[in-house]
PDB file of C-alpha atoms in Angstrom:
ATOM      1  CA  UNK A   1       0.993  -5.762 117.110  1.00  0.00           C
ATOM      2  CA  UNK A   2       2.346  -8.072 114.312  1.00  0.00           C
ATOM      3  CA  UNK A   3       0.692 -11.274 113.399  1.00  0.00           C
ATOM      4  CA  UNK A   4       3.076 -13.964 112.736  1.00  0.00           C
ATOM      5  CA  UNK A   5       1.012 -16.855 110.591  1.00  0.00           C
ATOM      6  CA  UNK A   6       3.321 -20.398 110.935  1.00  0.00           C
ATOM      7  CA  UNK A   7       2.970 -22.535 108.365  1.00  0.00           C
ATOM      8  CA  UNK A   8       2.933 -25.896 109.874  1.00  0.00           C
ATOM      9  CA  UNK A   9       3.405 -28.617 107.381  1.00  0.00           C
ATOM     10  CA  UNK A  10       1.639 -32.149 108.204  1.00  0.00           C
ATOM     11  CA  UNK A  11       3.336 -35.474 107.554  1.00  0.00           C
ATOM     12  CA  UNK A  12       0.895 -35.878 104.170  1.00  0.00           C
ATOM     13  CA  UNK A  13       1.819 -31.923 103.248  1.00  0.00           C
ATOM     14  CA  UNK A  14       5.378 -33.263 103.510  1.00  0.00           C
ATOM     15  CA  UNK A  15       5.196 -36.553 101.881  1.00  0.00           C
ATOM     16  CA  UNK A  16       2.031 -35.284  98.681  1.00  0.00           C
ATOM     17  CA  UNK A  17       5.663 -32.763  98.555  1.00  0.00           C
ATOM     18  CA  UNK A  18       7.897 -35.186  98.082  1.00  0.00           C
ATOM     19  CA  UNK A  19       5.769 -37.508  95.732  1.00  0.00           C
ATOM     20  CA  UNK A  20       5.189 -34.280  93.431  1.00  0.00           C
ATOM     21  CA  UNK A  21       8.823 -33.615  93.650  1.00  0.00           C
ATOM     22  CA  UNK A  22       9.790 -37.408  92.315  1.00  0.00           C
ATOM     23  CA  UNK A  23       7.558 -36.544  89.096  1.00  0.00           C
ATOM     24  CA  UNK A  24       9.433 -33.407  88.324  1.00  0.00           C
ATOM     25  CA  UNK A  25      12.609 -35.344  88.583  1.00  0.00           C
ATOM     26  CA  UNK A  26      15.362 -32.963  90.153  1.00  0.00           C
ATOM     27  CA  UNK A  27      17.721 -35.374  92.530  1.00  0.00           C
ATOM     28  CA  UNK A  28      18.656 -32.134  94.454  1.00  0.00           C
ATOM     29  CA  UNK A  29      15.369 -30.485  95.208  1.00  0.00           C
ATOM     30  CA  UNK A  30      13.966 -34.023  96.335  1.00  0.00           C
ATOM     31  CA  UNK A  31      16.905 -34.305  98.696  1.00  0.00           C
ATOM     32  CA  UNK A  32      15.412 -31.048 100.489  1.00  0.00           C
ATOM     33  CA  UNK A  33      12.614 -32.622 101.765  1.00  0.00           C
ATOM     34  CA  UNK A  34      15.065 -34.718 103.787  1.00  0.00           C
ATOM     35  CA  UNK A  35      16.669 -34.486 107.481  1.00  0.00           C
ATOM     36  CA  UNK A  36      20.517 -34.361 107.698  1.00  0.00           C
ATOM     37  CA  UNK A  37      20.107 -37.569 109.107  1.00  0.00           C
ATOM     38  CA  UNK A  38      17.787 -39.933 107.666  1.00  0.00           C
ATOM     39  CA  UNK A  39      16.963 -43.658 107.624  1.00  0.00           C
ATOM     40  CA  UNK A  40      16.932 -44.956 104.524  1.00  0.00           C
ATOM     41  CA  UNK A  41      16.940 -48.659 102.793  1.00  0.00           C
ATOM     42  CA  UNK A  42      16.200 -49.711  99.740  1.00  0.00           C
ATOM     43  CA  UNK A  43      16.512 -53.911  99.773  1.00  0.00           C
ATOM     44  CA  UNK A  44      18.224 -55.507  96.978  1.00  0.00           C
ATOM     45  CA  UNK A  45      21.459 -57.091  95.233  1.00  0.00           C
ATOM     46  CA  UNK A  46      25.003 -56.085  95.668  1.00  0.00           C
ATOM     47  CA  UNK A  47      24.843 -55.869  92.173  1.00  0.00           C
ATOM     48  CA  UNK A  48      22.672 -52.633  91.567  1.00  0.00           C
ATOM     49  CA  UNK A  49      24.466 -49.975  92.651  1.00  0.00           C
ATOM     50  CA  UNK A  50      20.906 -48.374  94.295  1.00  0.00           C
ATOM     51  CA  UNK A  51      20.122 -50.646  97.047  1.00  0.00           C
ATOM     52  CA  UNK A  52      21.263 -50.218 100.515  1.00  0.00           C
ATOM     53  CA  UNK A  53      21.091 -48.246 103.359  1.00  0.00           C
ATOM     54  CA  UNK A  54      21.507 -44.253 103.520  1.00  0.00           C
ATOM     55  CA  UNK A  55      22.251 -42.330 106.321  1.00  0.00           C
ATOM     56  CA  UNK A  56      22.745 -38.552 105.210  1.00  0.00           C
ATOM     57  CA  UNK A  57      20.383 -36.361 102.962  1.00  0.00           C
ATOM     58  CA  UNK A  58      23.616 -35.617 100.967  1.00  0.00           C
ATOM     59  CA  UNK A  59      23.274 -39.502  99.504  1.00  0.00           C
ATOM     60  CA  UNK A  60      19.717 -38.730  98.688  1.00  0.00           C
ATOM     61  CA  UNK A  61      20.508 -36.691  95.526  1.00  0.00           C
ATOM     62  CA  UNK A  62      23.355 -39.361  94.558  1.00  0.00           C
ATOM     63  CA  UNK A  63      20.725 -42.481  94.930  1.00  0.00           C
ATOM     64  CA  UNK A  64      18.042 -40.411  92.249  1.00  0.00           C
ATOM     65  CA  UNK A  65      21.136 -39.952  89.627  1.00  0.00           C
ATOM     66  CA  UNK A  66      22.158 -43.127  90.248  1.00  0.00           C
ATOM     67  CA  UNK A  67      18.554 -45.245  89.902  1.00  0.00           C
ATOM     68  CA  UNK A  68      18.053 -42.497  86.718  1.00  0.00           C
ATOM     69  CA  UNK A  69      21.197 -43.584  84.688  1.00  0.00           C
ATOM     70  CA  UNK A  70      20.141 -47.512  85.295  1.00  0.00           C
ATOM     71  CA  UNK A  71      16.524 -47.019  84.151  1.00  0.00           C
ATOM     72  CA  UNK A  72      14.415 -45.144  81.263  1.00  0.00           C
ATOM     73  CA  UNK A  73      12.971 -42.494  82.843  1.00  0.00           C
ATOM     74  CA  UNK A  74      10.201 -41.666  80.263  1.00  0.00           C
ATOM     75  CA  UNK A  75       9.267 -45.281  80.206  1.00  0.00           C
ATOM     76  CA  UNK A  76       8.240 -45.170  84.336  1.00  0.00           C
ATOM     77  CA  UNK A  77       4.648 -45.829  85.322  1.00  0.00           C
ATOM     78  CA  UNK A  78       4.315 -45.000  88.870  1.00  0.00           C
ATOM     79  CA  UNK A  79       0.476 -45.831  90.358  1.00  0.00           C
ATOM     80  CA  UNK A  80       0.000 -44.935  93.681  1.00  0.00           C
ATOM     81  CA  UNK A  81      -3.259 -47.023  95.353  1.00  0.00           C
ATOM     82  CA  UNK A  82      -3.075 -45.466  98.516  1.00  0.00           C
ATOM     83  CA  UNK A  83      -1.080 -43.161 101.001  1.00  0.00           C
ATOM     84  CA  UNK A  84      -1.867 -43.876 104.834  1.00  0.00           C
ATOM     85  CA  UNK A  85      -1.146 -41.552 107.329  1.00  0.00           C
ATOM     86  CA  UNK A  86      -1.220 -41.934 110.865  1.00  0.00           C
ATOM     87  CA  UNK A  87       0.727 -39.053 112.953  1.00  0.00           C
ATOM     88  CA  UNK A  88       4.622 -38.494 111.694  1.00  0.00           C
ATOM     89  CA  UNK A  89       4.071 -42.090 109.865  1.00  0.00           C
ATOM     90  CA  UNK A  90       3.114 -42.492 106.313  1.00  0.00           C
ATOM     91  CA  UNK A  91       2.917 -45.589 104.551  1.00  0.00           C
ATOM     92  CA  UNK A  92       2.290 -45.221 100.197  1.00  0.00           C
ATOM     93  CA  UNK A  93       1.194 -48.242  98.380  1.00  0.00           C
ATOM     94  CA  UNK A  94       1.154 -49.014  94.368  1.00  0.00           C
ATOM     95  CA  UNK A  95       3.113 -50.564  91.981  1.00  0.00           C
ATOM     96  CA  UNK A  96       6.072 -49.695  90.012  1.00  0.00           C
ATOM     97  CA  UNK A  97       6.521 -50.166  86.258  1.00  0.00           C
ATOM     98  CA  UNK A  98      10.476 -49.681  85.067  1.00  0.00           C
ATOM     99  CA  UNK A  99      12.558 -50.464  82.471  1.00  0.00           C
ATOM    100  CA  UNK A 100      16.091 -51.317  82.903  1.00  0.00           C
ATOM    101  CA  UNK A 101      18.612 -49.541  80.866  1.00  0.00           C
ATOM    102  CA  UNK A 102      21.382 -52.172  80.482  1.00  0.00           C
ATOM    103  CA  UNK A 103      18.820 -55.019  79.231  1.00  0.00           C
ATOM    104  CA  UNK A 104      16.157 -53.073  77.818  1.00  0.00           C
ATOM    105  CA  UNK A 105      13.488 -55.851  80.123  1.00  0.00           C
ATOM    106  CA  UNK A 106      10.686 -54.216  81.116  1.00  0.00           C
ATOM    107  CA  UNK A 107       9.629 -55.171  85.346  1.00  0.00           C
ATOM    108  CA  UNK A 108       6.920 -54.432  87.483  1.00  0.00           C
ATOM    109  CA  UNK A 109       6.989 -54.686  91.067  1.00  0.00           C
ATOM    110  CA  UNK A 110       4.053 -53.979  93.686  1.00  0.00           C
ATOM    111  CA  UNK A 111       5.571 -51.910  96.585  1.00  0.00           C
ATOM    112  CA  UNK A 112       5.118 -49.968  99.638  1.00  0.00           C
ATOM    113  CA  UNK A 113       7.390 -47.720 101.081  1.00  0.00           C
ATOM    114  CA  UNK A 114       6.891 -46.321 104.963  1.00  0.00           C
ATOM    115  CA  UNK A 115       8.014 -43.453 105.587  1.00  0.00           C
ATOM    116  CA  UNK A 116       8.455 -40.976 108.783  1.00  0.00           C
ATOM    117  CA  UNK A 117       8.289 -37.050 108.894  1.00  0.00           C
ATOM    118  CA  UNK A 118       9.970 -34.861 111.653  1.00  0.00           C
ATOM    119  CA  UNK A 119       9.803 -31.282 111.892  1.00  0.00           C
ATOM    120  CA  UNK A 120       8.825 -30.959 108.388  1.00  0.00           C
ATOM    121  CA  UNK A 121      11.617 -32.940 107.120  1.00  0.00           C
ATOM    122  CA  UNK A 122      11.850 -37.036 106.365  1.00  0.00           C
ATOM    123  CA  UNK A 123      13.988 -38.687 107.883  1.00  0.00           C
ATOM    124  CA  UNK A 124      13.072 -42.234 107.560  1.00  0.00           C
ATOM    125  CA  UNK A 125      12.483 -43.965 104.170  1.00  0.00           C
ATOM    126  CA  UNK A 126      11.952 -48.278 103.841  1.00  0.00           C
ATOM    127  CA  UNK A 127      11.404 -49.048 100.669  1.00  0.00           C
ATOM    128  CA  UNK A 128       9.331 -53.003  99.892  1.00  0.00           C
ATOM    129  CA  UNK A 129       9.320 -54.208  96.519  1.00  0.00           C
ATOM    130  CA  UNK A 130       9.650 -57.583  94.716  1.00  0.00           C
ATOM    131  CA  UNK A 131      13.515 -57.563  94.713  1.00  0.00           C
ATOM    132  CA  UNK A 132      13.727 -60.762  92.919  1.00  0.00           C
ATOM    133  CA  UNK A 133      11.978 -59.313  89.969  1.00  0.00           C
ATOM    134  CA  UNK A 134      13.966 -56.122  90.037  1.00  0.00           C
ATOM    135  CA  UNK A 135      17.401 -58.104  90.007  1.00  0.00           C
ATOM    136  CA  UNK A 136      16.181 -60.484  86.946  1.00  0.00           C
ATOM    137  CA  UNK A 137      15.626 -57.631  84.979  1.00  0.00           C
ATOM    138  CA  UNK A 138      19.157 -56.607  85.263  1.00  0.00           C
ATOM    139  CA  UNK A 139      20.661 -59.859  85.236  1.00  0.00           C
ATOM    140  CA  UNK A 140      23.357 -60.246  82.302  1.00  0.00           C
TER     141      UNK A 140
END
């Protein structure tokens, strides 16, 4: 008789995973954790090329490139305060410290970002942060 062990990844496994997987930077691995279909938003200006909604885990990969070549990466502080968890729902909160490439102004924004795990994959990702401050530092 064979013993099959399933691995059965919880929605904190899943998101810790994807957390670790920002840090090592690779737009295409992070895009595994996703579903094919995914809810995605990121709030902010027309302007930065970012923001918006997504809808497919192939966009995931093209939003990290995209957000890399408008900051500097090795100038990030990312502190995470807390990362809530309550069945497929998981909701991180911290504060964000970037600097934008174009104007060299350093911004900070507090932020929490909710997101929702099915079958080991997320596929929902709302992302709150002080746009206004985000959209200064790029201004011209």
């Amino acid at each position: 008789m064979f013993s099959r062990k399933v691995l059965i990844m919880t929605t904190r496994d899943v998101v810790e995973k994807f957390f670790g997987l920002l840090v090592g930077g690779d737009p295409d691995k992070i895009a595994e954790v996703f579903a094919d279909d995914i809810d995605w938003y990121v709030p902010g200006s027309g302007s930065l090329p970012w923001t918006g909604p997504r809808t497919k885990r192939s966009e995931v990969a093209d939003y990290f490139r995209t957000l890399g070549a408008n900051i500097v990466p090795e100038k990030n502080v990312d502190d995470i305060e807390a990362l809530l968890v309550d069945g497929d729902h998981a909701v991180m909160l911290g504060r964000f410290t970037r600097v934008a490439k174009g104007t060299g102004r350093t911004f900070m924004t507090p932020i929490a970002m909710h997101l929702q795990v099915a079958g080991g994959k997320i596929v929902k990702l709302h992302l709150y942060e002080d746009t206004l401050a985000v959209a200064e530092a790029y201004a011209e």
